[in-house]
XYZ file of C-alpha atoms in Angstrom:
544
model
C -0.231 0.266 -0.059
C 1.093 3.412 -0.496
C 2.080 5.762 2.564
C 0.829 9.345 3.366
C -2.523 10.835 3.875
C -5.344 9.795 1.609
C -6.865 13.314 2.229
C -3.563 14.885 0.720
C -3.278 12.536 -2.254
C -6.659 12.105 -3.273
C -8.061 15.712 -3.047
C -10.938 17.078 -5.063
C -9.178 20.813 -4.586
C -7.507 20.403 -8.045
C -10.891 19.100 -9.770
C -12.944 22.052 -8.034
C -10.314 24.433 -9.204
C -10.194 23.414 -12.677
C -13.955 23.852 -12.820
C -14.042 27.303 -11.311
C -11.782 28.594 -13.705
C -13.954 26.757 -16.795
C -16.906 27.865 -15.039
C -18.182 24.562 -13.881
C -19.623 24.773 -10.522
C -19.305 22.566 -7.704
C -22.652 20.852 -7.805
C -22.076 19.978 -11.518
C -19.077 17.881 -10.741
C -21.473 16.480 -7.406
C -24.288 15.408 -9.922
C -21.562 13.563 -12.324
C -20.001 11.607 -9.927
C -20.904 7.626 -10.098
C -19.275 5.009 -8.028
C -16.644 4.379 -10.155
C -16.080 7.549 -12.195
C -16.759 11.137 -12.612
C -17.454 12.430 -16.035
C -18.069 15.223 -17.992
C -18.694 15.905 -21.583
C -20.052 19.582 -23.024
C -20.254 19.336 -27.254
C -20.703 23.106 -26.795
C -18.356 24.326 -24.404
C -17.224 27.762 -24.850
C -14.289 28.768 -26.446
C -13.977 31.680 -24.304
C -13.815 29.514 -21.071
C -11.580 27.000 -22.697
C -8.898 29.714 -22.957
C -9.039 29.977 -18.947
C -7.134 26.622 -18.903
C -3.239 27.385 -17.411
C -0.468 25.346 -16.278
C -1.493 26.352 -12.794
C -4.497 24.152 -13.115
C -3.294 21.350 -15.213
C -0.172 20.620 -12.719
C -2.283 20.176 -9.946
C -4.555 17.610 -11.702
C -1.714 15.416 -13.223
C 0.061 15.310 -9.531
C -3.261 14.419 -7.722
C -4.781 11.932 -10.199
C -2.072 10.680 -12.715
C -3.114 8.043 -15.270
C -6.518 7.858 -13.639
C -7.582 11.195 -15.237
C -8.567 11.954 -19.151
C -9.375 15.403 -20.091
C -9.204 16.381 -23.716
C -10.370 19.280 -26.138
C -11.428 18.284 -29.249
C -12.892 20.399 -32.606
C -15.123 17.860 -34.056
C -13.219 14.555 -34.604
C -9.812 16.490 -34.243
C -7.975 16.073 -31.291
C -6.942 19.279 -30.002
C -5.669 18.431 -26.459
C -5.115 15.663 -24.313
C -4.131 16.625 -20.828
C -1.361 14.170 -19.558
C 1.960 14.534 -17.623
C 3.712 15.801 -21.107
C 1.089 18.591 -20.980
C 3.161 22.244 -21.249
C 2.676 25.897 -21.745
C 3.252 25.194 -25.342
C 0.496 22.623 -25.602
C -1.638 25.225 -24.452
C -0.592 27.577 -26.815
C -1.190 25.382 -29.553
C -4.918 24.798 -28.094
C -5.455 28.388 -28.019
C -4.369 29.291 -31.219
C -6.272 26.047 -32.950
C -9.803 27.041 -31.398
C -9.558 30.573 -31.652
C -11.944 30.629 -34.451
C -14.556 28.408 -33.192
C -17.215 29.870 -30.857
C -17.514 26.183 -28.768
C -15.146 23.382 -28.451
C -15.819 19.465 -27.243
C -14.790 19.038 -23.693
C -14.566 15.681 -22.366
C -13.087 15.086 -18.441
C -13.275 11.274 -16.874
C -11.494 10.754 -13.594
C -11.318 6.769 -13.221
C -11.742 6.613 -9.286
C -11.602 2.837 -9.350
C -7.744 3.144 -10.977
C -6.907 6.043 -8.408
C -7.489 3.966 -5.527
C -5.416 1.234 -6.993
C -2.902 3.312 -7.497
C -2.641 4.427 -3.999
C -3.532 1.274 -1.985
C -2.919 -1.161 -4.436
C -4.803 -4.713 -4.935
C -6.489 -5.740 -1.294
C -7.997 -9.453 -1.160
C -11.572 -9.511 -0.015
C -12.029 -6.233 -0.325
C -13.836 -3.438 -2.944
C -12.965 0.056 -2.556
C -14.436 2.888 -4.060
C -13.647 6.405 -3.643
C -16.774 9.554 -3.381
C -14.657 13.068 -3.426
C -18.107 14.778 -2.978
C -20.113 13.495 0.182
C -23.329 14.683 -1.324
C -22.826 12.234 -4.224
C -22.056 9.458 -1.747
C -25.512 10.292 -0.118
C -27.409 10.199 -3.245
C -25.848 6.957 -4.316
C -26.850 5.275 -1.055
C -30.265 6.639 -1.600
C -30.770 4.274 -4.358
C -32.818 1.197 -3.918
C -31.247 -1.865 -2.347
C -31.434 -3.759 -5.646
C -29.228 -1.158 -7.363
C -26.806 -1.589 -4.279
C -26.486 -4.740 -4.527
C -25.625 -5.373 -8.236
C -23.332 -2.096 -7.629
C -21.666 -3.234 -4.494
C -21.755 -6.995 -3.866
C -21.990 -7.679 -7.838
C -22.475 -11.688 -8.679
C -24.137 -13.858 -6.499
C -21.459 -16.679 -7.403
C -18.570 -14.048 -5.816
C -16.970 -15.394 -2.886
C -17.966 -12.667 0.423
C -16.332 -9.704 0.470
C -15.864 -6.242 2.056
C -17.004 -3.222 0.865
C -15.505 0.076 2.247
C -16.450 3.702 0.701
C -14.000 6.238 1.351
C -15.024 9.996 1.385
C -12.569 12.159 2.191
C -14.439 15.525 2.689
C -16.891 14.037 5.539
C -15.674 13.231 8.775
C -17.356 9.967 9.494
C -16.241 6.407 10.627
C -18.921 3.293 9.989
C -17.494 -0.109 10.050
C -19.126 -3.436 9.985
C -18.647 -7.305 8.996
C -19.297 -6.509 5.445
C -19.294 -2.963 4.802
C -17.590 0.629 6.224
C -17.691 4.036 5.349
C -14.322 5.945 6.321
C -14.017 9.800 5.873
C -11.880 13.024 7.167
C -9.188 12.143 9.222
C -10.447 8.514 10.009
C -9.437 7.560 6.731
C -5.714 7.222 8.643
C -7.421 4.187 10.418
C -8.232 2.670 7.156
C -5.840 -0.674 8.008
C -7.894 -1.542 10.716
C -10.942 -1.741 8.812
C -9.328 -3.375 5.339
C -7.274 -5.916 7.031
C -9.989 -7.325 9.671
C -11.464 -10.643 8.615
C -14.960 -11.339 7.189
C -16.963 -12.599 10.637
C -19.929 -14.512 8.787
C -18.774 -17.132 6.289
C -20.271 -17.226 2.870
C -22.286 -20.444 4.116
C -23.945 -18.312 6.767
C -24.901 -15.763 4.085
C -26.687 -18.044 1.590
C -28.543 -20.025 4.402
C -29.951 -16.837 5.632
C -31.103 -15.858 2.400
C -32.508 -19.199 1.651
C -34.282 -19.805 4.970
C -35.898 -16.323 3.747
C -37.175 -17.195 0.300
C -38.191 -20.902 1.490
C -40.352 -19.064 4.706
C -41.385 -15.555 3.472
C -43.262 -14.206 0.169
C -41.914 -11.548 -1.763
C -44.031 -10.254 -4.763
C -40.917 -9.626 -6.817
C -37.127 -11.093 -6.154
C -35.897 -7.640 -5.706
C -32.381 -9.117 -3.992
C -30.489 -12.322 -5.105
C -28.448 -12.537 -2.511
C -27.852 -9.338 -0.464
C -28.731 -9.594 3.345
C -29.055 -7.392 6.119
C -25.600 -8.667 7.544
C -24.167 -7.262 4.242
C -25.091 -3.740 5.836
C -24.393 -4.080 9.346
C -22.490 -1.824 11.426
C -21.282 -1.768 14.855
C -20.300 0.458 17.008
C -21.934 3.840 17.797
C -23.535 5.506 14.737
C -24.060 9.288 14.369
C -28.133 8.903 13.506
C -27.818 12.738 12.369
C -25.782 12.070 9.585
C -27.160 11.841 6.026
C -24.952 8.951 4.966
C -25.573 7.108 7.971
C -29.394 7.559 8.357
C -29.399 6.045 4.500
C -27.454 3.323 5.771
C -29.783 2.451 8.619
C -32.779 2.963 6.812
C -31.488 0.506 4.287
C -30.836 -1.586 7.147
C -34.404 -1.738 8.684
C -35.845 -2.306 5.108
C -33.935 -5.001 4.759
C -34.603 -6.413 8.278
C -38.284 -6.254 7.772
C -38.049 -8.044 4.681
C -36.336 -10.879 6.221
C -38.672 -10.675 9.067
C -42.277 -10.235 7.578
C -44.604 -12.669 6.113
C -45.063 -10.718 2.752
C -44.107 -7.764 0.918
C -45.181 -6.104 -1.884
C -44.154 -3.463 -4.311
C -43.251 -2.487 -7.718
C -40.780 -4.020 -10.216
C -37.938 -2.113 -8.812
C -38.212 -1.925 -4.626
C -40.819 -3.281 -2.106
C -43.403 -1.045 -0.819
C -45.389 -2.691 2.064
C -44.495 -5.433 4.382
C -47.140 -7.511 6.275
C -46.738 -9.339 9.797
C -49.357 -11.717 10.204
C -50.286 -12.465 13.839
C -52.915 -15.194 15.235
C -55.602 -13.001 15.169
C -54.405 -10.013 13.211
C -52.177 -8.721 10.716
C -50.228 -5.473 10.477
C -48.604 -3.510 7.579
C -45.834 -1.521 7.216
C -44.823 1.344 4.808
C -41.121 0.867 3.925
C -39.278 4.303 4.076
C -37.127 5.780 1.751
C -33.722 7.093 2.784
C -34.637 10.336 2.015
C -37.552 10.247 4.210
C -37.679 12.514 7.396
C -37.592 10.301 10.477
C -36.840 11.272 14.150
C -32.921 10.832 14.759
C -33.592 9.235 18.097
C -35.789 6.295 16.624
C -32.600 5.311 14.981
C -31.053 4.056 17.946
C -33.621 0.889 17.645
C -31.909 -0.200 14.870
C -29.085 -2.096 16.328
C -31.782 -4.276 18.596
C -33.374 -4.890 15.378
C -30.310 -6.224 13.807
C -29.641 -8.350 16.948
C -33.085 -9.367 16.558
C -32.521 -10.782 13.274
C -29.737 -12.636 13.954
C -31.334 -14.151 16.787
C -34.237 -15.058 14.445
C -32.105 -16.615 11.586
C -30.281 -19.274 14.050
C -29.826 -22.291 11.789
C -31.075 -24.597 14.151
C -34.184 -22.491 15.127
C -35.061 -20.267 11.948
C -38.339 -21.923 11.136
C -40.053 -21.436 14.141
C -38.548 -18.452 15.241
C -39.597 -16.590 12.214
C -43.087 -17.402 12.767
C -42.996 -16.319 16.335
C -41.116 -12.712 15.535
C -44.041 -12.130 12.981
C -46.759 -12.964 15.630
C -45.176 -10.971 18.209
C -44.517 -8.023 15.985
C -47.823 -7.840 15.007
C -49.003 -7.624 18.727
C -46.754 -4.750 19.357
C -47.846 -2.261 16.295
C -51.505 -3.316 15.708
C -52.830 -0.638 18.079
C -50.914 1.786 15.851
C -51.778 3.943 12.623
C -50.520 2.665 9.574
C -48.159 5.648 9.096
C -46.798 5.620 12.625
C -45.830 1.907 12.701
C -42.547 2.280 10.932
C -41.242 4.458 13.651
C -42.973 2.807 16.734
C -41.236 -0.681 15.054
C -38.082 1.253 15.681
C -38.845 2.971 19.219
C -40.495 -0.286 20.435
C -37.151 -2.365 18.800
C -35.858 -3.509 22.457
C -39.583 -4.312 23.856
C -40.322 -6.202 20.767
C -36.616 -8.379 21.071
C -37.174 -8.880 24.865
C -40.872 -10.077 24.319
C -39.464 -12.366 21.463
C -37.118 -14.030 23.503
C -39.542 -14.076 26.432
C -42.001 -15.757 24.340
C -39.309 -18.110 22.737
C -38.395 -19.184 26.609
C -41.928 -20.110 27.152
C -42.442 -21.631 23.708
C -39.448 -23.685 24.370
C -40.124 -24.859 27.693
C -43.557 -26.124 26.595
C -41.616 -27.877 23.937
C -39.029 -29.373 26.311
C -42.315 -30.529 28.640
C -43.796 -32.259 25.785
C -40.512 -33.780 24.664
C -39.758 -34.943 28.046
C -43.229 -36.344 28.478
C -42.862 -37.958 25.130
C -39.750 -39.690 26.184
C -41.609 -41.225 29.396
C -44.438 -42.505 27.587
C -41.959 -44.022 25.030
C -40.203 -45.696 28.020
C -43.404 -46.648 29.381
C -45.062 -48.179 26.326
C -41.333 -50.135 25.684
C -41.881 -51.586 29.189
C -45.695 -52.538 28.714
C -44.586 -54.146 25.842
C -41.711 -56.292 27.154
C -44.105 -57.335 30.039
C -47.085 -58.346 27.589
C -44.237 -60.562 26.153
C -43.228 -61.529 29.302
C -46.829 -61.978 30.007
C -47.277 -64.564 27.010
C -44.400 -66.548 27.892
C -45.704 -67.104 31.651
C -49.268 -68.059 29.954
C -47.625 -70.417 27.204
C -45.013 -71.883 30.207
C -48.428 -72.254 32.667
C -50.556 -73.901 29.936
C -47.579 -76.319 29.021
C -47.173 -77.344 33.092
C -51.049 -77.668 33.467
C -50.866 -79.945 30.205
C -48.086 -81.829 31.821
C -50.041 -82.393 35.321
C -53.187 -83.412 33.413
C -51.176 -86.142 31.490
C -50.354 -87.542 34.323
C -53.532 -87.557 35.911
C -55.234 -88.993 32.664
C -52.331 -91.995 32.764
C -53.370 -92.716 36.459
C -56.782 -92.263 35.931
C -57.397 -94.158 33.035
C -54.995 -97.255 34.463
C -57.618 -96.956 37.583
C -60.683 -97.335 35.167
C -59.377 -100.084 33.621
C -58.938 -102.024 36.351
C -62.281 -101.510 37.803
C -63.246 -104.909 35.862
C -61.928 -108.317 36.999
C -59.448 -108.187 34.163
C -57.639 -105.162 32.596
C -59.414 -103.700 29.902
C -56.993 -102.111 27.650
C -60.192 -100.539 25.582
C -60.827 -98.124 28.420
C -57.456 -96.980 29.052
C -56.587 -96.217 25.127
C -59.688 -94.742 24.685
C -58.875 -92.299 27.965
C -55.179 -91.415 26.923
C -56.953 -91.129 22.866
C -59.331 -88.631 24.534
C -56.332 -86.932 26.177
C -54.052 -86.596 22.840
C -56.723 -85.315 21.156
C -57.597 -82.317 23.923
C -53.930 -81.244 23.724
C -53.702 -81.382 19.721
C -57.221 -79.466 19.685
C -57.071 -76.861 22.592
C -53.563 -76.391 24.053
C -51.766 -77.033 20.910
C -54.024 -75.671 18.029
C -56.207 -73.083 19.747
C -53.929 -71.973 22.348
C -50.906 -71.706 20.382
C -52.626 -69.725 17.555
C -54.288 -67.650 20.162
C -50.510 -66.451 21.311
C -48.801 -66.139 17.877
C -52.102 -63.889 16.980
C -51.457 -61.998 20.301
C -47.403 -61.904 19.603
C -48.358 -59.961 16.156
C -50.654 -57.495 17.245
C -48.449 -56.395 20.162
C -45.803 -56.329 17.444
C -47.549 -54.304 15.086
C -48.866 -52.046 17.704
C -45.714 -51.555 18.867
C -44.030 -50.482 15.378
C -47.299 -48.175 14.874
C -46.556 -46.392 17.734
C -42.850 -46.314 17.577
C -43.476 -44.386 13.889
C -45.620 -41.945 15.797
C -42.675 -41.368 18.454
C -40.364 -41.022 15.503
C -42.095 -38.539 14.091
C -42.009 -36.277 17.674
C -38.452 -37.387 19.244
C -35.485 -37.540 17.416
C -34.916 -41.317 15.253
C -31.535 -41.935 17.275
C -33.730 -41.139 20.857
C -35.981 -43.238 19.875
C -33.785 -46.045 19.219
C -31.475 -45.131 21.968
C -34.798 -45.892 24.475
C -35.659 -48.901 22.288
C -32.542 -50.485 22.518
C -32.628 -54.195 22.330
C -35.479 -54.509 24.856
C -38.282 -55.574 22.558
C -35.649 -57.811 20.193
C -34.520 -59.514 23.173
C -38.338 -59.655 24.187
C -39.320 -61.436 20.700
C -36.576 -63.779 20.612
C -37.464 -64.925 24.010
C -41.072 -65.325 23.154
C -40.432 -67.283 19.960
C -38.001 -69.572 21.843
C -40.705 -70.480 24.230
C -43.371 -70.513 21.546
C -41.295 -73.226 19.411
C -40.278 -75.148 22.810
C -43.965 -75.095 23.890
C -45.247 -76.657 20.425
C -42.601 -79.021 20.672
C -43.272 -80.146 23.993
C -47.262 -80.458 23.102
C -46.246 -82.722 20.126
C -44.073 -85.035 22.327
C -46.910 -85.191 24.786
C -49.529 -85.975 21.960
C -47.215 -88.918 20.280
C -46.556 -90.293 24.011
C -49.983 -90.277 24.837
C -51.211 -92.266 21.750
C -47.975 -94.165 22.031
C -49.032 -95.208 25.556
C -52.567 -96.103 24.501
C -51.309 -98.461 21.791
C -48.276 -100.153 23.998
C -48.635 -99.856 27.490
C -52.261 -102.244 27.376
C -50.382 -105.052 25.599
C -47.429 -104.603 27.763
C -49.791 -104.880 30.861
C -51.786 -107.860 29.593
C -48.799 -109.674 28.845
C -47.037 -109.056 32.106
C -50.518 -110.075 33.708
C -50.507 -113.012 31.716
C -46.828 -114.014 32.724
C -47.554 -113.570 36.357
C -50.925 -115.556 36.651
C -48.711 -118.816 34.556
C -45.991 -118.050 37.514
C -48.936 -118.261 40.206
C -50.277 -121.368 38.487
C -46.950 -123.198 38.196
C -46.290 -122.097 41.830
C -49.479 -123.562 42.978
C -48.857 -127.269 40.974
C -45.276 -127.562 42.557
C -46.819 -126.862 45.965
C -49.570 -129.696 45.319
C -47.296 -132.016 44.066
C -45.240 -131.587 47.605
């Protein structure tokens, strides 16, 4: 970077002195100043005025502006004089001689301010620097609509984030923010502090704010392509009585409203009316222009509105907080008249922000209570489901136990019934065991086990439905964390006992049938053998 004072190096005095000599008033230069250059063209410039040009005027121009200045006189298409480093008294004499017979000449002057700043400061990464020699011209520029400021200062949407710095040497001012700064007067000496300060927000944060706005809010016309209130954010104490600061603050407020109101309408060039919709009412705010009169103390609230905006656009909560902000603003302004709401919005900014945070706290506490209740309900439901599976297992085990006890009873009862006659009646025993086998097949095995399986499927289906509903209200990971392996382990335990019980019933049925078929014959054979042995013993005793 170059050294020295910008006030001395980039001075408007040589241009004003030239204008004074040639009959160009300061207000003309002021009107001709644009963002990147000052241009003046007059095809009927008086020859008499042109002869007022002297080296005392040319030398300061060359020293102050160098190659950034283009100044020429022409007669039609014939160049007569180009003011440059080689211009001298002889050049001026030739000019005067050439134009002496012509009443008018063509006079053109262009001051390339972008090149002027580059010559002095060099290239600054992540920073676009502009110069305004006339404060009124800067004020007029900042009074442009937002879309024009976006197009000229922050150019392309795809461009990486950068800081815009405006130098205005003839106006004492210091405004500095993450993406925007205005330095003037003696404050320009502190330019390094502003230029070298790194950007605070990232490109992703800026883009997310714009996307969130476009997703949740309605603009009649897409006035902005990427500009957000963060671009015009200014930190520190702001002189509200300064016309340049006032224009920036009004733009800030309008951007904040654009980014928080439910809907905004206007013409193709700029928004004009925003609506905040509450629960039972809605309010409309007419957006102000930077040139409109406003109470100076009202602009103090801009800082609170900017804090509110950044709080609302927290990436984690933006959707909910935007809706809540619209309700709170509509409640705060609905009693005021349409013409008073804009300034009331500024005056009440601290109370609106405090009320918004209070309502959010209540809203979140309600959400937290609901969240905790849902967690407790899920934990209870998991425990109840596990208990249902356990009850089914208990029921199957009890039924199996009863069936086994009944098997012993049937076996003994059938055996006793078969012995009521003088001889063992195998038919009675076989019928008893057969009836028992048929009972076990029909009731405990088929009926009870089908019922148990159907009940198991109902419990599983109900749990999956309830689990899906819980996942809609709680985080998916939290639901899985609470459920864990409890339900899976219970299902596996049920299936194990289910198949063990079925297998046992089948074994009992098979054993009952085998007993009915084989035990009577065994008993008969045993009885016959016993009778034969007894008879043989009696014969032996008689012989003796």
